[in-house]
Coordinates of N, CA and C in Angstrom, one line a residue:
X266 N 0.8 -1.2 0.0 CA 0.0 0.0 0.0 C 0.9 1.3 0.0
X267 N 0.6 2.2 -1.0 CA 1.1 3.6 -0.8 C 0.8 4.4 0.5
X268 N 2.4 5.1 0.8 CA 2.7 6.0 2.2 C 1.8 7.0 1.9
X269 N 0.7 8.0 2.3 CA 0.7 8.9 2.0 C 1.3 10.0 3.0
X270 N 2.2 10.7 3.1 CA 1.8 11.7 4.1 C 0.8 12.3 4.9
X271 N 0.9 12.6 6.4 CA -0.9 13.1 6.4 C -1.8 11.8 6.9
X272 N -2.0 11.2 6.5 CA -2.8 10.3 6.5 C -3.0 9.0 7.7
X273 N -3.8 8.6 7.7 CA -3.7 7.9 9.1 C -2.8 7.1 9.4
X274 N -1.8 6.5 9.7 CA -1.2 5.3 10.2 C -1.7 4.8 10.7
X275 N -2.3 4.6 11.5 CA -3.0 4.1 12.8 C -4.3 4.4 12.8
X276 N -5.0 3.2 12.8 CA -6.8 3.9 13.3 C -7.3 2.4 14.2
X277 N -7.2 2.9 15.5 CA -7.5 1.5 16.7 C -9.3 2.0 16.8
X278 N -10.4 0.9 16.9 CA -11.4 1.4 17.1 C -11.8 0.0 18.1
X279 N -12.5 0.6 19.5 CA -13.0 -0.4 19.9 C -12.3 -1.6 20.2
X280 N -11.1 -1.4 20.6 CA -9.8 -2.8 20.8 C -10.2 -2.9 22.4
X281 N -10.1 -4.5 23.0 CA -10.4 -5.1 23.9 C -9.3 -6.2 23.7
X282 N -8.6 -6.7 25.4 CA -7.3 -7.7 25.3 C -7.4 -7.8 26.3
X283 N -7.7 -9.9 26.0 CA -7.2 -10.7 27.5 C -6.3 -11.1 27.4
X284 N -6.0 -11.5 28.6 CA -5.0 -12.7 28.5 C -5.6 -13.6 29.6
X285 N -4.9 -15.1 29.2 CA -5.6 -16.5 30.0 C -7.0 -16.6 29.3
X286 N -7.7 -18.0 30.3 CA -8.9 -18.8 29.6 C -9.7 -19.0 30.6
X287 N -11.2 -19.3 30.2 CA -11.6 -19.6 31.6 C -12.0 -18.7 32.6
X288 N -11.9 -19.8 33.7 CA -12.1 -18.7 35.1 C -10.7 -17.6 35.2
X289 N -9.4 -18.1 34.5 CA -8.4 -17.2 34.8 C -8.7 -15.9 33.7
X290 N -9.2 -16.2 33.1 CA -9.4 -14.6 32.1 C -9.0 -13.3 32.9
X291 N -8.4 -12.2 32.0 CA -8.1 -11.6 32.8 C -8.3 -10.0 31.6
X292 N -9.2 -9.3 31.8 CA -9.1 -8.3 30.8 C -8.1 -7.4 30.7
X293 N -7.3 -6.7 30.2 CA -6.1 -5.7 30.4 C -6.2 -4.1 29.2
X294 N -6.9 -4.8 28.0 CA -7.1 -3.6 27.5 C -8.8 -2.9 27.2
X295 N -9.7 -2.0 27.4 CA -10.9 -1.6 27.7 C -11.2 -0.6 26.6
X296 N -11.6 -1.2 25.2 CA -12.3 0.1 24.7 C -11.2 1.1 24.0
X297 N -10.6 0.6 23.7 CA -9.0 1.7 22.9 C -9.6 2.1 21.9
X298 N -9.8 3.7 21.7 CA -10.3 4.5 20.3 C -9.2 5.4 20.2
X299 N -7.7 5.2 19.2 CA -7.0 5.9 19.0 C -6.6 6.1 17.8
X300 N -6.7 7.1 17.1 CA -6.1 7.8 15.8 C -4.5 8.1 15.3
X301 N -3.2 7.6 15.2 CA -2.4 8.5 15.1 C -2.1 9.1 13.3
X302 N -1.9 10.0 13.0 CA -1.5 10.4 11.8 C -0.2 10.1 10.9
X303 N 0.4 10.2 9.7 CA 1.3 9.8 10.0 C 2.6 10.5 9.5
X304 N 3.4 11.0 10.6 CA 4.6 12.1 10.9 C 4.2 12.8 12.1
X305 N 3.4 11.9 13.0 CA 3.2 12.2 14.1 C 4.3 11.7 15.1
X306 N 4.5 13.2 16.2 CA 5.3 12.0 17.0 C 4.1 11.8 18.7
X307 N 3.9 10.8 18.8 CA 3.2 10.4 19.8 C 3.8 9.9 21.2
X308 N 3.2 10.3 22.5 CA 4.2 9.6 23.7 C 3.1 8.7 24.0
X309 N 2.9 7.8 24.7 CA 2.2 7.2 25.7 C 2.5 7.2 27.1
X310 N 1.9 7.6 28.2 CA 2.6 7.5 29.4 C 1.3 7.0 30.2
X311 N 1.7 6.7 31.4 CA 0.5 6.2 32.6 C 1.7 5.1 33.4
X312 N 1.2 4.7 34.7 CA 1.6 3.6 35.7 C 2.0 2.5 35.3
X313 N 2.6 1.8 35.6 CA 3.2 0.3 35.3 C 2.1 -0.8 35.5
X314 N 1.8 -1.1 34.9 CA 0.9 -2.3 34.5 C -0.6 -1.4 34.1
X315 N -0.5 -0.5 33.4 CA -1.7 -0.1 32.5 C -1.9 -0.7 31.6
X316 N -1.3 -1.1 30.5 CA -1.6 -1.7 29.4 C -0.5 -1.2 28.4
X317 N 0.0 -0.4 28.4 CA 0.8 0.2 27.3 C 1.5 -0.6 26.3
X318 N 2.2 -1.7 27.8 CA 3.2 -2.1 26.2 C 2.5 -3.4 25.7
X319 N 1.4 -3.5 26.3 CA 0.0 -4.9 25.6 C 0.0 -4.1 24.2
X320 N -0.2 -2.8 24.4 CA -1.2 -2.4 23.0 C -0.2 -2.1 22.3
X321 N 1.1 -1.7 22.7 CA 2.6 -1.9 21.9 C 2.9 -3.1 21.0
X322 N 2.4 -3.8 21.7 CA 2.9 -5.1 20.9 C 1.6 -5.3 20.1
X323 N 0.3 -5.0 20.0 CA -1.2 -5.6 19.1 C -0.5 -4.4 18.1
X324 N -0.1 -3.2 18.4 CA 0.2 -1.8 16.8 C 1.5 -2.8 16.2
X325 N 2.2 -3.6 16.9 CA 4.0 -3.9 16.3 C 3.4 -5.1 15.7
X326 N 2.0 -5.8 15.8 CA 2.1 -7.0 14.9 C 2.6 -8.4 15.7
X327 N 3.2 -7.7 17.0 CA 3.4 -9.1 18.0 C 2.6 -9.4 18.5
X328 N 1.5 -9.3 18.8 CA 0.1 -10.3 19.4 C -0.9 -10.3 18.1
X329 N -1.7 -10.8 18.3 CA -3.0 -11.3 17.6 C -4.1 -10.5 18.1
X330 N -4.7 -9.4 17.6 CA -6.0 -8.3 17.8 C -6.6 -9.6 17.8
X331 N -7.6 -9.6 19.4 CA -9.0 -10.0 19.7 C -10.1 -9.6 19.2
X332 N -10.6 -8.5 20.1 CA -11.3 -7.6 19.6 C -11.4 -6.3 19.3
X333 N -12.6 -6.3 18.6 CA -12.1 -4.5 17.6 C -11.3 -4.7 16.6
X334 N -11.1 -3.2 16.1 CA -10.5 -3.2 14.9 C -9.4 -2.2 15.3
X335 N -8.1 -2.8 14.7 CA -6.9 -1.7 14.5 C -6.0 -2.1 12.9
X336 N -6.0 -1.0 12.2 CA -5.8 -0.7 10.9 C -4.5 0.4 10.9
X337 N -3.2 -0.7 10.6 CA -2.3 -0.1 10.6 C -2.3 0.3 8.8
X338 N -1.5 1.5 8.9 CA -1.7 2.0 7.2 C -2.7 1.3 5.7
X339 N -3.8 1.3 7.0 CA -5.1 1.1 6.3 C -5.3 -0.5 6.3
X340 N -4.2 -1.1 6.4 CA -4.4 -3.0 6.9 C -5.1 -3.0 7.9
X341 N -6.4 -4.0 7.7 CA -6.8 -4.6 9.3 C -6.1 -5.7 9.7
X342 N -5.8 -5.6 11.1 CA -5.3 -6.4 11.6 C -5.8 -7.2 12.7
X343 N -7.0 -7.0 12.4 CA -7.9 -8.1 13.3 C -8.1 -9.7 12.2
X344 N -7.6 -10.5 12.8 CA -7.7 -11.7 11.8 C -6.6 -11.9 10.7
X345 N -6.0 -10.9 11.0 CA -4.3 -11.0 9.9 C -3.9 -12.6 10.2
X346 N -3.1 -13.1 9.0 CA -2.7 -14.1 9.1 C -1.3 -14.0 9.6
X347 N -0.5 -15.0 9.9 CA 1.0 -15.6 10.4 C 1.4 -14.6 9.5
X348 N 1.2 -14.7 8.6 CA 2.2 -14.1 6.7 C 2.0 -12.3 6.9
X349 N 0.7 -12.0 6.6 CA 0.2 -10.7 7.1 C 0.8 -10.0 8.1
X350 N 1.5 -10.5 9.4 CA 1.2 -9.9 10.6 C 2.6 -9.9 9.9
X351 N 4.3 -10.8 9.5 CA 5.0 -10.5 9.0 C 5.2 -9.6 8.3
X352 N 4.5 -9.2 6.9 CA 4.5 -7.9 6.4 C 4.4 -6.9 7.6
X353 N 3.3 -6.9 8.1 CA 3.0 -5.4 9.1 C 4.4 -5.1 9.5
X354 N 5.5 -6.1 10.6 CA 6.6 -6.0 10.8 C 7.7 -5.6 10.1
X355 N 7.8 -5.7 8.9 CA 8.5 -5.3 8.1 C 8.5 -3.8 7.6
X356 N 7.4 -3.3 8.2 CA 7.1 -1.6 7.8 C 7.5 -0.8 9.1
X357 N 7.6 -1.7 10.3 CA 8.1 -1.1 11.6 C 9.2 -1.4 12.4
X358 N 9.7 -0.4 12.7 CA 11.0 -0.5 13.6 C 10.8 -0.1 15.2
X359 N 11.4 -1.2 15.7 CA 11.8 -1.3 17.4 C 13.1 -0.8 18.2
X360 N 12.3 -0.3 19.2 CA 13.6 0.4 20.2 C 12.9 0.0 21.2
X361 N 14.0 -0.4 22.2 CA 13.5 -1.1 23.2 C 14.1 -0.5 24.6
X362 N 13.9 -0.6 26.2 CA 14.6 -0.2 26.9 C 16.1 -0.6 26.9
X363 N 16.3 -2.0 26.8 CA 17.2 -3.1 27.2 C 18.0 -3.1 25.6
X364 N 17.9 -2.5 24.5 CA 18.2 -2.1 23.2 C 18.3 -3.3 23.0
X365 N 18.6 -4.7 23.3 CA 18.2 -5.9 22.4 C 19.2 -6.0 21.4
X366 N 20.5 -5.5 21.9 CA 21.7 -5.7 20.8 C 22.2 -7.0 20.9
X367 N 23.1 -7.9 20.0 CA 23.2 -9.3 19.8 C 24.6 -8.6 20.3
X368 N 24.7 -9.6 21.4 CA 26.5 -9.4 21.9 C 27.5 -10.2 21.0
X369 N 27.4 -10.9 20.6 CA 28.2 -11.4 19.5 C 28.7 -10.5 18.0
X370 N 27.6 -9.8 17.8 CA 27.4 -9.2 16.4 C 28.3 -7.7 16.5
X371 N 28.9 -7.4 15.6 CA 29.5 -6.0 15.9 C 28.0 -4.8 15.5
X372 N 28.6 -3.6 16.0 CA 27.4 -2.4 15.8 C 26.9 -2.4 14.4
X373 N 27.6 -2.9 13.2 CA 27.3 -2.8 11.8 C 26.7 -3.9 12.0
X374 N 27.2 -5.6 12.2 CA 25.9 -6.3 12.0 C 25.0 -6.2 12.3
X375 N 24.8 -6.0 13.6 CA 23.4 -5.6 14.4 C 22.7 -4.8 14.0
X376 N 23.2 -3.7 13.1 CA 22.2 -3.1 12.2 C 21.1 -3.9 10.9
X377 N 22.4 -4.5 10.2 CA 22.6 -4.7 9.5 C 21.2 -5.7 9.0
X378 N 21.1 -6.6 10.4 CA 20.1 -7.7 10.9 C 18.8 -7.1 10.2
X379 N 18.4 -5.5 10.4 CA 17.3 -5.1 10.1 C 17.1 -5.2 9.0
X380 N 17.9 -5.5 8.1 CA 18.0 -5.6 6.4 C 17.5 -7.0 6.1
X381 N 18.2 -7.8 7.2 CA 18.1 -9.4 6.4 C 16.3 -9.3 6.5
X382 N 15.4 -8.8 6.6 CA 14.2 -8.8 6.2 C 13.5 -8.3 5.1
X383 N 14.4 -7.4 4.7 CA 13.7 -7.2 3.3 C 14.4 -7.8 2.0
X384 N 13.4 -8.0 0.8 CA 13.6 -8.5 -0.2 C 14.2 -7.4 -1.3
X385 N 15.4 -8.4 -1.7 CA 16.1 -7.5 -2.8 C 17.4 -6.8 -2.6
X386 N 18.2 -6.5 -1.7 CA 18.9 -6.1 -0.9 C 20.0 -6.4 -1.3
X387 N 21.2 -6.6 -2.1 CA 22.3 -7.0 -1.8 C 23.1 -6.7 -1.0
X388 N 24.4 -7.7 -0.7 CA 25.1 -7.2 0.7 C 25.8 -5.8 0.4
X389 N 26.3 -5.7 -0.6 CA 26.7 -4.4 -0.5 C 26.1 -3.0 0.1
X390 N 24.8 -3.6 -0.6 CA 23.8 -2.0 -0.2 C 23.1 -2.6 0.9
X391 N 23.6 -2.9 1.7 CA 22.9 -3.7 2.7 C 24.1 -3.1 3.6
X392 N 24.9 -3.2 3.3 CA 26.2 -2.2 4.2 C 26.7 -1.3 4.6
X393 N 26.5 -0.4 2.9 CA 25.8 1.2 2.8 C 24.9 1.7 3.7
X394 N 24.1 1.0 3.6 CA 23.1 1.8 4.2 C 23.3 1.6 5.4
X395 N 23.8 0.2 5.7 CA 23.7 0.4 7.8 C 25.4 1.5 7.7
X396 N 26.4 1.7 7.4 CA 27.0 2.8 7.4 C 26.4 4.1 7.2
X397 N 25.6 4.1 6.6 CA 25.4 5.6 6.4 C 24.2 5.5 7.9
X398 N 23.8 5.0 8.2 CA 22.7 5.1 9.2 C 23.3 5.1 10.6
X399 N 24.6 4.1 10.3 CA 25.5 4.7 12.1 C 26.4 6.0 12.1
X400 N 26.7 6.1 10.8 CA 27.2 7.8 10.8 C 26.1 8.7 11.4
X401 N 24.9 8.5 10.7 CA 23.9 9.3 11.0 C 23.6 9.7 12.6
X402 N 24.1 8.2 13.3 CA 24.0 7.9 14.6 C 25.3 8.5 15.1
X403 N 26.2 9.2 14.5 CA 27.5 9.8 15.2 C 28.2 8.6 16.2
X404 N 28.3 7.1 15.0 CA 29.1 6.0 15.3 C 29.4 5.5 14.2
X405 N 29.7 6.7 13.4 CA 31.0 5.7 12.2 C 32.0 5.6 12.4
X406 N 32.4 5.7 14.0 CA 33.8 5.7 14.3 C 33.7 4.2 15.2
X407 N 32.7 3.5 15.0 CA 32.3 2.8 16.3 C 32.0 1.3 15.2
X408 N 31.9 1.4 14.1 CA 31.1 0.1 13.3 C 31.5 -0.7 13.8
X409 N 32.7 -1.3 13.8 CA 33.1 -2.7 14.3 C 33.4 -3.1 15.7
X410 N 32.9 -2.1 16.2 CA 32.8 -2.6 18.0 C 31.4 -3.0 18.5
X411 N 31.8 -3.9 19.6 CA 31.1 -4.8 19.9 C 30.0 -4.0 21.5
X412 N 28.9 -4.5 21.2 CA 28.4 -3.8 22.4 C 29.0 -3.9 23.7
X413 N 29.6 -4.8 24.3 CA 30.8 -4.7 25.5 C 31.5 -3.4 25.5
X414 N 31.8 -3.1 24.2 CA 32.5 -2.3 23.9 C 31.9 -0.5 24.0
X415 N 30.2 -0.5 24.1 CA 30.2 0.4 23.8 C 29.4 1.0 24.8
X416 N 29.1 2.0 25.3 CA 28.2 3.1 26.2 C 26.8 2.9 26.3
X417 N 26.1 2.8 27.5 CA 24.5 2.7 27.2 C 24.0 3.7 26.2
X418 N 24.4 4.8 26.0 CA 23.9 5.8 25.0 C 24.2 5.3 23.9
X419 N 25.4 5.0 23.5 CA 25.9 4.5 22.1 C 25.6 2.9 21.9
X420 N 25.1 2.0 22.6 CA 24.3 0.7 22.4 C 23.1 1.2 21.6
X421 N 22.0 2.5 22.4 CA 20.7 3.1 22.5 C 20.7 3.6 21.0
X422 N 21.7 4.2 20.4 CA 21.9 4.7 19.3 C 22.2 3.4 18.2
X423 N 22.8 2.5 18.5 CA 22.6 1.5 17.7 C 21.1 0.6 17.2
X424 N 20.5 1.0 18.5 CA 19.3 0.6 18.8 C 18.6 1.0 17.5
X425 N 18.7 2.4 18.0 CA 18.1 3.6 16.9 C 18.0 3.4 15.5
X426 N 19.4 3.4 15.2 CA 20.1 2.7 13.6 C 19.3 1.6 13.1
X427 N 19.7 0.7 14.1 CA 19.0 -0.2 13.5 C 17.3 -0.5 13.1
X428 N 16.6 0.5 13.7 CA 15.0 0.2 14.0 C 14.8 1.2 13.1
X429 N 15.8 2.1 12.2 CA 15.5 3.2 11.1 C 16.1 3.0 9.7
X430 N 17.0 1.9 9.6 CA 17.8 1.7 8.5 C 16.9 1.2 7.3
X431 N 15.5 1.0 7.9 CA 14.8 0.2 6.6 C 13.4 1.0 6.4
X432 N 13.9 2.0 6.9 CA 13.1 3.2 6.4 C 11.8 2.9 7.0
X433 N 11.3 2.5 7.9 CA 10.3 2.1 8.4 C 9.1 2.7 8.7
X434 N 7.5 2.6 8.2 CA 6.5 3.7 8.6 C 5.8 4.2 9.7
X435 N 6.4 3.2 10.8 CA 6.0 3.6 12.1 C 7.8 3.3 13.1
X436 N 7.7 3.8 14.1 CA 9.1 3.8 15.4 C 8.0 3.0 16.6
X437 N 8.4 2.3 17.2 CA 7.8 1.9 18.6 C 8.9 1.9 19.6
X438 N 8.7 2.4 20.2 CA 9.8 2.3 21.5 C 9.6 2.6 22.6
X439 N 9.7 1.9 23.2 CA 9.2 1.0 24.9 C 10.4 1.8 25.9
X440 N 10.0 2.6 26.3 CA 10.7 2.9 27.4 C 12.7 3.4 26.6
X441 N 12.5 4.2 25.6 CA 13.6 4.1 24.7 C 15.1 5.1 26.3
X442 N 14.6 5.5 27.4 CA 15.8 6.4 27.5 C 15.7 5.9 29.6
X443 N 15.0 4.6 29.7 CA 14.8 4.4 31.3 C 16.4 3.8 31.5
X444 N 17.0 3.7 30.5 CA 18.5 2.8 31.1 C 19.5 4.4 31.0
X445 N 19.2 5.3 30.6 CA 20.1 6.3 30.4 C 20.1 7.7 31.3
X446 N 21.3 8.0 31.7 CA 21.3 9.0 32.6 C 20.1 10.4 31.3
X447 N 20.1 11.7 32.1 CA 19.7 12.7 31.6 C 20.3 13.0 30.3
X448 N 21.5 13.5 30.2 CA 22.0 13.6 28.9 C 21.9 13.1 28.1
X449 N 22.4 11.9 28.0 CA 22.3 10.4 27.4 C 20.8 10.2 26.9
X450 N 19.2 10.3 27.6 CA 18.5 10.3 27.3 C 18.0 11.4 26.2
X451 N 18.2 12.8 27.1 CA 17.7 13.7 25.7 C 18.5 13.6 24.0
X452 N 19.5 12.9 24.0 CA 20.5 12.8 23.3 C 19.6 12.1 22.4
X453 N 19.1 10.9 22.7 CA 18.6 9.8 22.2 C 17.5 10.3 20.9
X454 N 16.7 11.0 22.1 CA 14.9 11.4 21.9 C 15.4 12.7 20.9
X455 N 16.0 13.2 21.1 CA 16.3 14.4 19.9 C 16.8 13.8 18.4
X456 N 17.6 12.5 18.6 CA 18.0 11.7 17.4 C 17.0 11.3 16.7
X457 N 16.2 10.4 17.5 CA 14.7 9.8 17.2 C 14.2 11.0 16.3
X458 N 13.9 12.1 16.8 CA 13.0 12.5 16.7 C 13.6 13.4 14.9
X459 N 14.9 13.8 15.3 CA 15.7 14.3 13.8 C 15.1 13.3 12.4
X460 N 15.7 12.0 12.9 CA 16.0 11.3 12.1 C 14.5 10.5 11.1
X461 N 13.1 10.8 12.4 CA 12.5 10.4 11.9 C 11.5 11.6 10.7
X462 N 11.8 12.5 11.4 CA 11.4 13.5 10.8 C 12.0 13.7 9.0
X463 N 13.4 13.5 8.9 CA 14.1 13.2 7.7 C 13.7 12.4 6.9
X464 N 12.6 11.1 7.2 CA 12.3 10.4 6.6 C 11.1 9.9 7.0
X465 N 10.2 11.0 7.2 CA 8.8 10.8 7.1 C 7.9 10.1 7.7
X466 N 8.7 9.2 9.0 CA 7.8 8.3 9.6 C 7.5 8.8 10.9
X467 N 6.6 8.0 11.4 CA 5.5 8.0 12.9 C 6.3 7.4 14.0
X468 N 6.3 8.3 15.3 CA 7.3 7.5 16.2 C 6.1 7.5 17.4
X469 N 5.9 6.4 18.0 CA 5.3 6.1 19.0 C 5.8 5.5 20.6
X470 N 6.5 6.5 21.7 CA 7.4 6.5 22.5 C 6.2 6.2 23.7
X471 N 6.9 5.1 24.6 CA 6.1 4.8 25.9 C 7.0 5.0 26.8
X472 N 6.8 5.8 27.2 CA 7.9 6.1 28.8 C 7.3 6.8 29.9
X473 N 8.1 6.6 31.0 CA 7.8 7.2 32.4 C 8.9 8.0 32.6
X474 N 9.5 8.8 31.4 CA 10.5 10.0 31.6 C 9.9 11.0 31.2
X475 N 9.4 12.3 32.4 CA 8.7 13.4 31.8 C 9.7 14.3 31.6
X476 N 11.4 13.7 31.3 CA 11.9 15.1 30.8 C 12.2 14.8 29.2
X477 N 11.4 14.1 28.7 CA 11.4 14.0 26.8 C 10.0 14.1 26.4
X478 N 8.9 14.7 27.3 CA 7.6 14.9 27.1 C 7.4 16.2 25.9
X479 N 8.3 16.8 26.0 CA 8.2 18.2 25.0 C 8.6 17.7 23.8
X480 N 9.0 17.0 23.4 CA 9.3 16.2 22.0 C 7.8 16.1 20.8
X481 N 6.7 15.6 21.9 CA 5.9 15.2 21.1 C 5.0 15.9 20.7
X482 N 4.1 15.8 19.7 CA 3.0 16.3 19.5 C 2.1 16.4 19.9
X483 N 1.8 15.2 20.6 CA 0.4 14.8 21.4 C 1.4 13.7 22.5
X484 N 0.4 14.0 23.8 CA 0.8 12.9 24.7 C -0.7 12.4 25.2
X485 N -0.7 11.1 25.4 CA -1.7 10.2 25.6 C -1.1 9.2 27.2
X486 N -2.1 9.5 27.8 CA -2.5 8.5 28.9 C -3.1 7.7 29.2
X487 N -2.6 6.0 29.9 CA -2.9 5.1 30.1 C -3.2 5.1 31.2
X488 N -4.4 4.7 31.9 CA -4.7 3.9 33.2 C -5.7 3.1 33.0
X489 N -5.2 1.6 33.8 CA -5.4 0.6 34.1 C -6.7 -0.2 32.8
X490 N -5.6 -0.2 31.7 CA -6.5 -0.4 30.4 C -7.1 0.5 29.7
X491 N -7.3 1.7 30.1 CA -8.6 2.5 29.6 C -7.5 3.4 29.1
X492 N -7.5 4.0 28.0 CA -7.3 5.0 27.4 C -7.8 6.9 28.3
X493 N -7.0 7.3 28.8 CA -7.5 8.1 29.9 C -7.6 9.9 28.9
X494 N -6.9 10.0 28.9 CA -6.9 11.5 28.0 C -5.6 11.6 26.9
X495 N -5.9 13.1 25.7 CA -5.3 12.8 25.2 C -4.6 14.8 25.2
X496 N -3.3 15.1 25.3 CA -3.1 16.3 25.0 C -2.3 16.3 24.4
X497 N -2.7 17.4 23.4 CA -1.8 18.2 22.4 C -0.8 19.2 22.6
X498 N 0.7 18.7 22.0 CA 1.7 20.0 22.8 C 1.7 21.1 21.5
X499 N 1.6 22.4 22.6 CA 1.4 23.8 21.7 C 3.1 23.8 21.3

């Protein structure tokens, strides 16, 4: 499907999420009606065990939509198949708290990884591009080192690289700056926020750091499943 600018990325209508069977049933998401546009940057915030990173994972294509409807760039993804839910992933990139870097792999493979998903790619320009994407990340001095090797900030920045190198139409990122002192953190969220802007996609940040709240366009609150309010930053 064509990107348009503008246009919705995201349309959640009426989303509901258990987990367990039975008498253990346990509801955790209530009623989710959320819109985001797309070159939006969005925060999520609320208390730990609201629901946030449930509905993180139903927009990233990692769980299976129960009920309701959520329509990533116009795909429904209620009833998506195994194959389907693969595509959706392949249009979005992950940042995570714990950045999820392969300690074996240097900073360039670990980018790199994000490549072996798409079709067509040879290694060359499959190299290119994760170079030009850790330059971008002010770690072209760093390609061949190993995360042992490298700074929670500059792991966080690989993180980055890698969850942008495939030009992706949405960003999700879970708590992207809870492992990082203050500097380190605005460092990050200002990167995010450059890089996605240069390339036209939607970043969707869940955190409990209110010093990268001015980043966004809108911030959105979670309690205890329920979609609580939504404000727009002037």
């Amino acid at each position: 499907m064509q990107y348009l600018p503008g246009h919705n990325i995201l349309e959640i209508t009426k989303l509901h999420h258990y987990f367990g069977h039975g008498k253990l049933i346990t509801q955790t998401l209530f009623d989710i009606n959320l819109t985001i546009k797309a070159g939006e940057i969005v925060i999520m915030t609320g208390p730990s065990g609201s629901g946030k990173t449930t509905l993180l994972t139903l927009i990233g294509g990692l769980r299976s939509v129960q009920v309701g409807s959520l329509k990533f760039n116009g795909q429904e993804l209620l009833g998506a198949s195994k194959e389907d839910l693969v595509q959706v992933r392949r249009q979005i990139g992950y940042i995570f708290q714990a950045h999820n870097l392969l300690d074996f792999l240097t900073a360039m493979q670990n980018v790199q990884m994000s490549l072996e998903l798409q079709h067509n790619i040879s290694q060359r320009e499959s190299y290119i591009q994760s170079e030009t994407m850790l330059n971008a990340v002010n770690l072209g001095d760093r390609i061949n080192y190993y995360p042992s090797d490298l700074s929670g900030g500059q792991k966080q920045r690989v993180a980055i690289a890698r969850a942008l190198v495939s030009r992706p139409k949405l960003v999700l990122a879970d708590e992207p700056t809870a492992a990082l002192d203050s500097k380190s953190g605005r460092d990050v969220v200002n990167l995010m926020q450059q890089l996605a802007k240069e390339q036209d996609c939607t970043i969707l940040i869940v955190t409990h750091d209110n010093r990268i709240l001015d980043i966004a366009d809108r911030i959105i609150t979670m309690e205890d499943g329920h979609l609580m309010q939504q404000i727009r930053n002037i």
